[in-house]
Coordinates of C-alpha atoms in Angstrom, one line a residue:
M79 CA 17.2 -5.3 8.5
Q80 CA 14.5 -8.7 8.5
Q81 CA 14.1 -10.1 5.4
R82 CA 10.6 -11.8 4.1
Q83 CA 9.5 -14.1 1.4
L84 CA 7.4 -12.4 -1.5
G85 CA 6.5 -14.8 -4.0
P86 CA 10.2 -15.6 -5.5
F87 CA 11.7 -12.9 -3.8
T88 CA 13.2 -12.1 -0.4
V89 CA 12.6 -8.7 0.1
S90 CA 13.4 -6.2 3.4
A91 CA 10.6 -6.6 6.1
I92 CA 9.6 -3.3 5.6
G93 CA 9.4 -1.7 1.7
L94 CA 8.8 1.2 0.5
G95 CA 5.1 2.7 -1.0
C96 CA 6.2 5.5 -3.3
M97 CA 3.1 7.1 -4.1
N98 CA 3.6 10.5 -1.9
L99 CA 6.2 11.3 -3.7
S100 CA 3.9 12.1 -7.0
H101 CA 0.1 11.7 -6.0
A102 CA -2.3 12.1 -3.3
Y103 CA -1.3 14.4 -1.0
G104 CA -0.7 17.3 -2.2
T105 CA 1.9 19.0 -4.1
P106 CA 4.3 16.5 -4.4
P107 CA 8.1 16.8 -3.7
A108 CA 10.5 18.6 -5.6
P109 CA 12.3 16.2 -7.8
E110 CA 15.8 16.1 -6.2
Q111 CA 14.1 15.3 -3.0
A112 CA 11.8 12.6 -3.9
E113 CA 15.1 11.2 -5.4
A114 CA 17.0 11.6 -3.0
L115 CA 14.5 9.5 -0.9
L116 CA 14.4 6.7 -3.1
L117 CA 18.1 6.7 -2.8
A118 CA 18.5 6.6 0.3
A119 CA 15.8 4.1 0.8
L120 CA 18.1 1.9 -1.0
D121 CA 21.0 2.5 0.8
A122 CA 19.1 1.9 4.2
G123 CA 18.2 -1.3 3.2
I124 CA 14.7 -1.6 1.1
T125 CA 14.7 -3.8 -1.3
L126 CA 11.0 -3.6 -2.2
F127 CA 9.9 -0.6 -3.8
D128 CA 5.6 -0.2 -5.0
T129 CA 4.6 2.3 -7.9
A130 CA 1.6 2.4 -10.0
A131 CA 1.0 3.8 -13.4
L132 CA -1.8 5.6 -11.6
Y133 CA 0.4 7.4 -9.6
G134 CA 0.6 10.9 -11.2
F135 CA -0.6 9.3 -13.8
G136 CA 2.8 8.0 -14.9
A137 CA 4.6 10.4 -13.4
N138 CA 5.7 8.2 -10.3
E139 CA 7.1 5.4 -12.6
E140 CA 8.7 7.5 -14.3
L141 CA 10.6 8.8 -11.5
V142 CA 11.4 5.5 -9.9
G143 CA 12.4 4.4 -12.8
R144 CA 14.6 6.8 -13.4
V145 CA 16.4 7.1 -9.8
L146 CA 16.5 3.5 -9.4
A147 CA 17.5 1.9 -12.7
P148 CA 21.4 2.2 -12.8
H149 CA 20.7 -0.2 -9.5
R150 CA 18.2 -2.3 -10.4
S151 CA 20.1 -5.6 -9.3
R152 CA 19.3 -4.5 -5.9
F153 CA 16.0 -4.0 -5.6
T154 CA 12.2 -6.2 -6.2
L155 CA 9.8 -3.5 -8.4
A156 CA 6.1 -3.8 -7.8
S157 CA 3.9 -1.9 -10.4
K158 CA 0.5 -2.0 -10.7
C159 CA -2.1 -2.0 -13.7
G160 CA -5.9 -1.8 -14.0
M161 CA -6.6 1.5 -12.5
T162 CA -5.0 4.5 -14.5
G163 CA -5.4 7.7 -16.1
V164 CA -7.3 8.5 -19.9
P165 CA -7.4 11.9 -21.2
S166 CA -10.8 14.5 -20.5
E167 CA -11.2 18.1 -20.4
N168 CA -10.0 18.9 -17.2
G169 CA -6.7 16.7 -17.0
P170 CA -6.3 13.1 -16.6
K171 CA -9.7 10.6 -15.4
R172 CA -8.9 8.4 -13.0
V173 CA -10.6 4.6 -14.4
I174 CA -10.6 1.1 -13.8
D175 CA -10.5 -0.8 -16.8
G176 CA -9.2 -4.5 -16.0
R177 CA -9.7 -5.4 -19.8
P178 CA -7.7 -8.0 -20.9
A179 CA -5.9 -5.2 -23.9
T180 CA -5.7 -2.3 -21.2
L181 CA -4.0 -4.2 -18.6
K182 CA -1.1 -5.2 -21.5
S183 CA -1.1 -1.9 -22.8
T184 CA -0.4 -0.6 -19.6
C185 CA 2.6 -2.8 -18.7
E186 CA 4.0 -1.8 -22.0
Q187 CA 4.3 1.9 -20.6
A188 CA 5.0 0.7 -17.6
L189 CA 7.9 -0.8 -18.8
R190 CA 8.9 2.0 -20.6
R191 CA 8.4 4.2 -17.7
L192 CA 10.4 2.2 -15.2
R193 CA 13.5 1.7 -17.6
T194 CA 13.4 -2.1 -17.1
E195 CA 12.6 -5.0 -19.3
V196 CA 10.6 -7.1 -16.9
I197 CA 8.3 -5.9 -13.7
D198 CA 8.9 -8.4 -11.0
L199 CA 5.5 -8.1 -9.1
Y200 CA 2.4 -6.6 -11.1
Y201 CA -0.5 -6.3 -9.1
L202 CA -4.1 -5.7 -10.3
H203 CA -4.8 -2.1 -8.6
R204 CA -8.4 -3.0 -8.4
W205 CA -10.6 -5.3 -9.6
D206 CA -12.9 -4.1 -13.0
K207 CA -16.1 -5.6 -11.7
Q208 CA -17.3 -5.5 -15.1
V209 CA -14.4 -8.0 -16.1
P210 CA -14.2 -11.8 -14.2
I211 CA -11.2 -11.5 -12.0
E212 CA -10.5 -14.9 -14.4
D213 CA -9.9 -13.1 -17.2
S214 CA -7.6 -10.3 -16.1
V215 CA -5.8 -12.9 -13.8
G216 CA -5.5 -14.9 -17.4
A217 CA -4.1 -11.5 -19.2
L218 CA -1.5 -10.7 -16.5
A219 CA -0.4 -15.0 -16.7
E220 CA 0.1 -14.4 -20.3
L221 CA 2.5 -11.2 -19.3
V222 CA 4.4 -13.8 -17.2
R223 CA 4.6 -16.3 -20.1
E224 CA 6.0 -13.3 -22.1
G225 CA 8.5 -12.7 -19.8
K226 CA 7.4 -9.1 -19.1
I227 CA 6.4 -9.3 -15.6
H228 CA 7.6 -12.1 -12.8
S229 CA 4.7 -12.1 -10.8
I230 CA 0.9 -11.3 -10.2
G231 CA -0.3 -9.6 -7.2
L232 CA -4.0 -8.1 -6.5
S233 CA -4.7 -5.0 -4.6
E234 CA -8.2 -4.6 -2.3
V235 CA -10.2 -8.2 -3.2
S236 CA -11.4 -10.0 -0.9
A237 CA -10.4 -13.9 0.2
D238 CA -13.1 -15.1 -2.5
T239 CA -11.5 -12.9 -5.4
L240 CA -8.2 -14.0 -4.5
R241 CA -9.1 -17.8 -4.2
R242 CA -11.0 -17.7 -7.7
A243 CA -7.7 -15.4 -8.9
H244 CA -5.3 -18.2 -7.7
A245 CA -6.7 -20.9 -9.5
V246 CA -6.0 -19.4 -12.5
H247 CA -2.7 -18.4 -11.7
P248 CA -0.7 -18.6 -8.6
I249 CA -0.7 -15.2 -7.0
A250 CA 2.3 -13.9 -4.8
A251 CA 0.8 -11.2 -3.4
L252 CA -2.4 -9.5 -2.2
Q253 CA -2.0 -6.1 -1.1
T254 CA -4.7 -3.9 1.1
E255 CA -4.8 -1.4 4.0
Y256 CA -3.5 -2.8 7.0
S257 CA -2.7 -1.1 10.1
L258 CA -3.5 -1.0 13.7
W259 CA -6.7 1.4 13.0
T260 CA -7.9 -0.5 9.8
R261 CA -8.2 -4.0 10.6
N262 CA -10.9 -5.7 8.1
A263 CA -8.0 -7.6 6.3
E264 CA -8.3 -10.0 9.6
I265 CA -12.0 -10.7 8.9
A266 CA -10.8 -13.6 5.8
V267 CA -8.2 -12.4 3.6
L268 CA -5.1 -12.3 6.1
Q269 CA -5.8 -15.8 7.0
A270 CA -6.5 -17.0 2.9
C271 CA -2.9 -15.4 2.5
R272 CA -1.5 -17.0 4.5
E273 CA -3.2 -20.3 3.5
L274 CA -2.5 -19.8 -0.3
G275 CA 1.5 -19.1 0.5
V276 CA 0.9 -15.5 -0.3
A277 CA 2.7 -12.3 0.9
F278 CA 0.2 -10.0 2.7
V279 CA 1.2 -6.5 1.8
A280 CA 0.0 -3.8 4.0
F281 CA -0.6 0.0 2.6
S282 CA -1.1 3.2 4.9
P283 CA 0.3 0.9 7.3
L284 CA 1.0 4.5 9.7
G285 CA -3.4 5.3 9.2
R286 CA -2.0 7.7 6.3
G287 CA 0.0 9.4 8.5
F288 CA -2.4 9.3 11.7
L289 CA -0.5 6.7 13.7
A290 CA 3.1 8.5 13.1
D291 CA 2.0 11.5 15.0
G292 CA 1.4 13.7 12.1
L293 CA -1.9 14.7 11.9
P294 CA -2.0 15.6 15.9
D295 CA -4.6 18.4 16.2
L296 CA -7.6 20.0 13.9
A297 CA -5.5 22.8 12.9
T298 CA -3.2 20.5 11.1
L299 CA -5.9 18.7 9.7
A300 CA -7.7 22.0 8.3
A301 CA -3.8 22.6 6.8
L302 CA -4.3 20.2 4.5
D303 CA -3.6 20.6 0.7
G304 CA -7.0 20.7 -1.2
K305 CA -6.3 18.0 -3.3
D306 CA -4.6 15.9 0.3
I307 CA -7.2 12.7 -0.8
R308 CA -7.9 12.2 3.1
R309 CA -10.2 15.6 2.7
A310 CA -12.8 13.2 1.6
M311 CA -12.4 10.2 3.8
P312 CA -14.6 9.9 6.7
R313 CA -12.3 9.2 8.9
F314 CA -10.3 12.5 8.6
S315 CA -14.0 14.6 8.9
S316 CA -13.1 17.1 11.9
D317 CA -15.9 15.1 13.9
N318 CA -14.4 12.0 13.3
H319 CA -10.7 13.6 14.2
T320 CA -11.6 15.1 17.1
A321 CA -13.0 11.4 18.7
N322 CA -9.9 9.7 17.2
L323 CA -7.6 12.4 19.1
A324 CA -8.7 10.2 21.9
L325 CA -6.5 7.1 20.4
L326 CA -3.4 8.8 19.6
S327 CA -3.1 10.5 23.2
E328 CA -3.1 7.4 24.6
F329 CA -1.1 5.0 21.5
R330 CA 1.7 8.0 22.6
A331 CA 1.7 7.3 25.6
I332 CA 1.9 3.3 25.2
A333 CA 5.0 3.8 22.8
A334 CA 7.3 6.1 24.8
E335 CA 6.7 3.5 27.4
A336 CA 7.7 1.1 24.6
G337 CA 10.9 3.0 24.0
C338 CA 9.8 3.9 20.4
S339 CA 7.8 6.6 17.9
P340 CA 4.2 6.1 17.5
A341 CA 5.2 4.9 13.5
Q342 CA 7.8 2.6 15.1
L343 CA 5.0 1.0 16.8
A344 CA 2.6 1.2 14.7
L345 CA 5.2 -1.0 12.0
A346 CA 6.5 -3.5 14.6
W347 CA 2.6 -3.9 15.5
L348 CA 2.4 -5.0 11.8
L349 CA 5.1 -7.3 11.7
T350 CA 3.8 -9.4 14.5
R351 CA 0.9 -9.9 12.6
G352 CA 2.5 -12.8 10.4
E353 CA 5.8 -13.8 8.6
H354 CA 3.8 -12.9 5.8
V355 CA 3.2 -9.6 6.2
I356 CA 5.1 -7.0 4.9
P357 CA 4.4 -3.1 5.4
I358 CA 5.1 -0.7 2.6
P359 CA 5.0 3.1 4.1
G360 CA 5.4 6.1 2.2
T361 CA 6.8 9.4 3.1
T362 CA 8.5 11.8 1.8
S363 CA 11.4 12.7 4.5
I364 CA 14.6 10.6 4.6
A365 CA 14.1 11.2 8.7
H366 CA 10.8 9.9 8.9
L367 CA 12.3 6.8 6.0
L368 CA 14.8 6.0 8.9
E369 CA 12.9 6.4 11.9
N370 CA 10.5 3.7 9.9
V371 CA 13.5 1.1 8.7
A372 CA 14.5 1.2 12.4
A373 CA 10.8 -0.3 13.4
A374 CA 11.8 -3.7 11.9
G375 CA 14.4 -4.0 15.1
I376 CA 11.5 -3.6 17.6
Q377 CA 9.6 -6.4 19.3
P378 CA 6.9 -5.2 21.0
G379 CA 6.3 -7.1 24.3
V380 CA 3.2 -9.3 25.5
D381 CA 1.6 -6.5 27.5
T382 CA 2.4 -3.6 24.5
L383 CA 0.7 -5.5 21.8
Q384 CA -2.3 -6.8 24.5
R385 CA -3.1 -2.9 25.3
L386 CA -2.7 -2.1 21.7
E387 CA -5.4 -4.1 21.0
V388 CA -7.5 -2.8 24.4
L389 CA -7.1 1.0 22.4
F390 CA -7.6 -0.1 18.6
A391 CA -10.7 -2.8 19.4
R392 CA -13.1 -3.1 16.7
G393 CA -15.3 0.1 17.3
A394 CA -12.6 2.0 18.5
V395 CA -11.8 4.2 15.9
A396 CA -15.0 7.0 14.3
G397 CA -15.4 7.3 10.9
A398 CA -15.3 4.6 7.4
R399 CA -12.1 4.5 5.7
Y400 CA -13.5 5.4 2.2
N401 CA -16.2 7.3 0.9
A402 CA -19.7 5.5 -0.4
A403 CA -18.4 6.0 -4.1
T404 CA -15.0 4.8 -3.3
Q405 CA -15.9 2.1 -0.6
A406 CA -18.3 0.6 -4.2
E407 CA -14.9 0.4 -6.5
I408 CA -13.6 -2.3 -4.0
D409 CA -14.3 -5.8 -3.7
T410 CA -12.6 -6.0 0.7
E411 CA -14.3 -7.8 3.3
E412 CA -16.1 -5.1 5.9
F413 CA -17.4 -5.4 9.2
A414 CA -21.1 -5.8 9.4
G415 CA -22.0 -1.9 10.8

């Protein structure tokens, strides 16, 4: 496995996003399946594990802590605060809360669930626009001084917000969606990370399964669990998905000619975008996990990269990545129109 720098840590070039072991894509896998997946990732050379207080409203942190705490010295642990669940009549409700007291309280809970004395990388999951970014980052900086976290990250923020935060305390990593079919990071924040020496952690690097050929037709889309978050994403409406399937067909062909799977090509492409880029695909399948890990050894040729640029040129993908309500919660740059 290639290694890349993330703040003070040297980590595997491909990490593991743990969210879907507890959250967001319908019924999560059985505990024994999730446990086996985490241990297989560790054995395969993955040394960056990414979780959050939000995922399963604490269940994902508990899972990661229970399974990986005995191996704590072997990996870099990342979690997130600032977007959590609070009790409501219909079960936990997702809220964005970046107030310093809330962030510190969330960290204490995370340390207990993760069964660790310190979190290596602690992200502000979302910038609470009611709280100056300087105040939220200032609270995280206090956690660094107290020895409860080693480094600070941000998620789904713009280059301007990154620079404001970095002026308060060095930011080790910025995490946002980035893949062949979601290229907003290329507007400004990818370059800002490079200039500031900030690692860029790409979540959903496989297009929420699309680039891994996991939604090959409308029938598969229609069969998604009722609680699958893709059901609320415009890109996965029937009309947009139908339009995007034409891209998938050509993408499969390019991957076949490159001698790899579509998922491997998508990850290998990301690794060419800069030495500071670290994708964190998630999966519930050990076979898919090992397929993803192998992508670190694939080097797409110039012709392959050019064909991908043409196929996924701006405007080629149908549908926005988020609906209007979710889009209002984030701070990332957007292409005009």
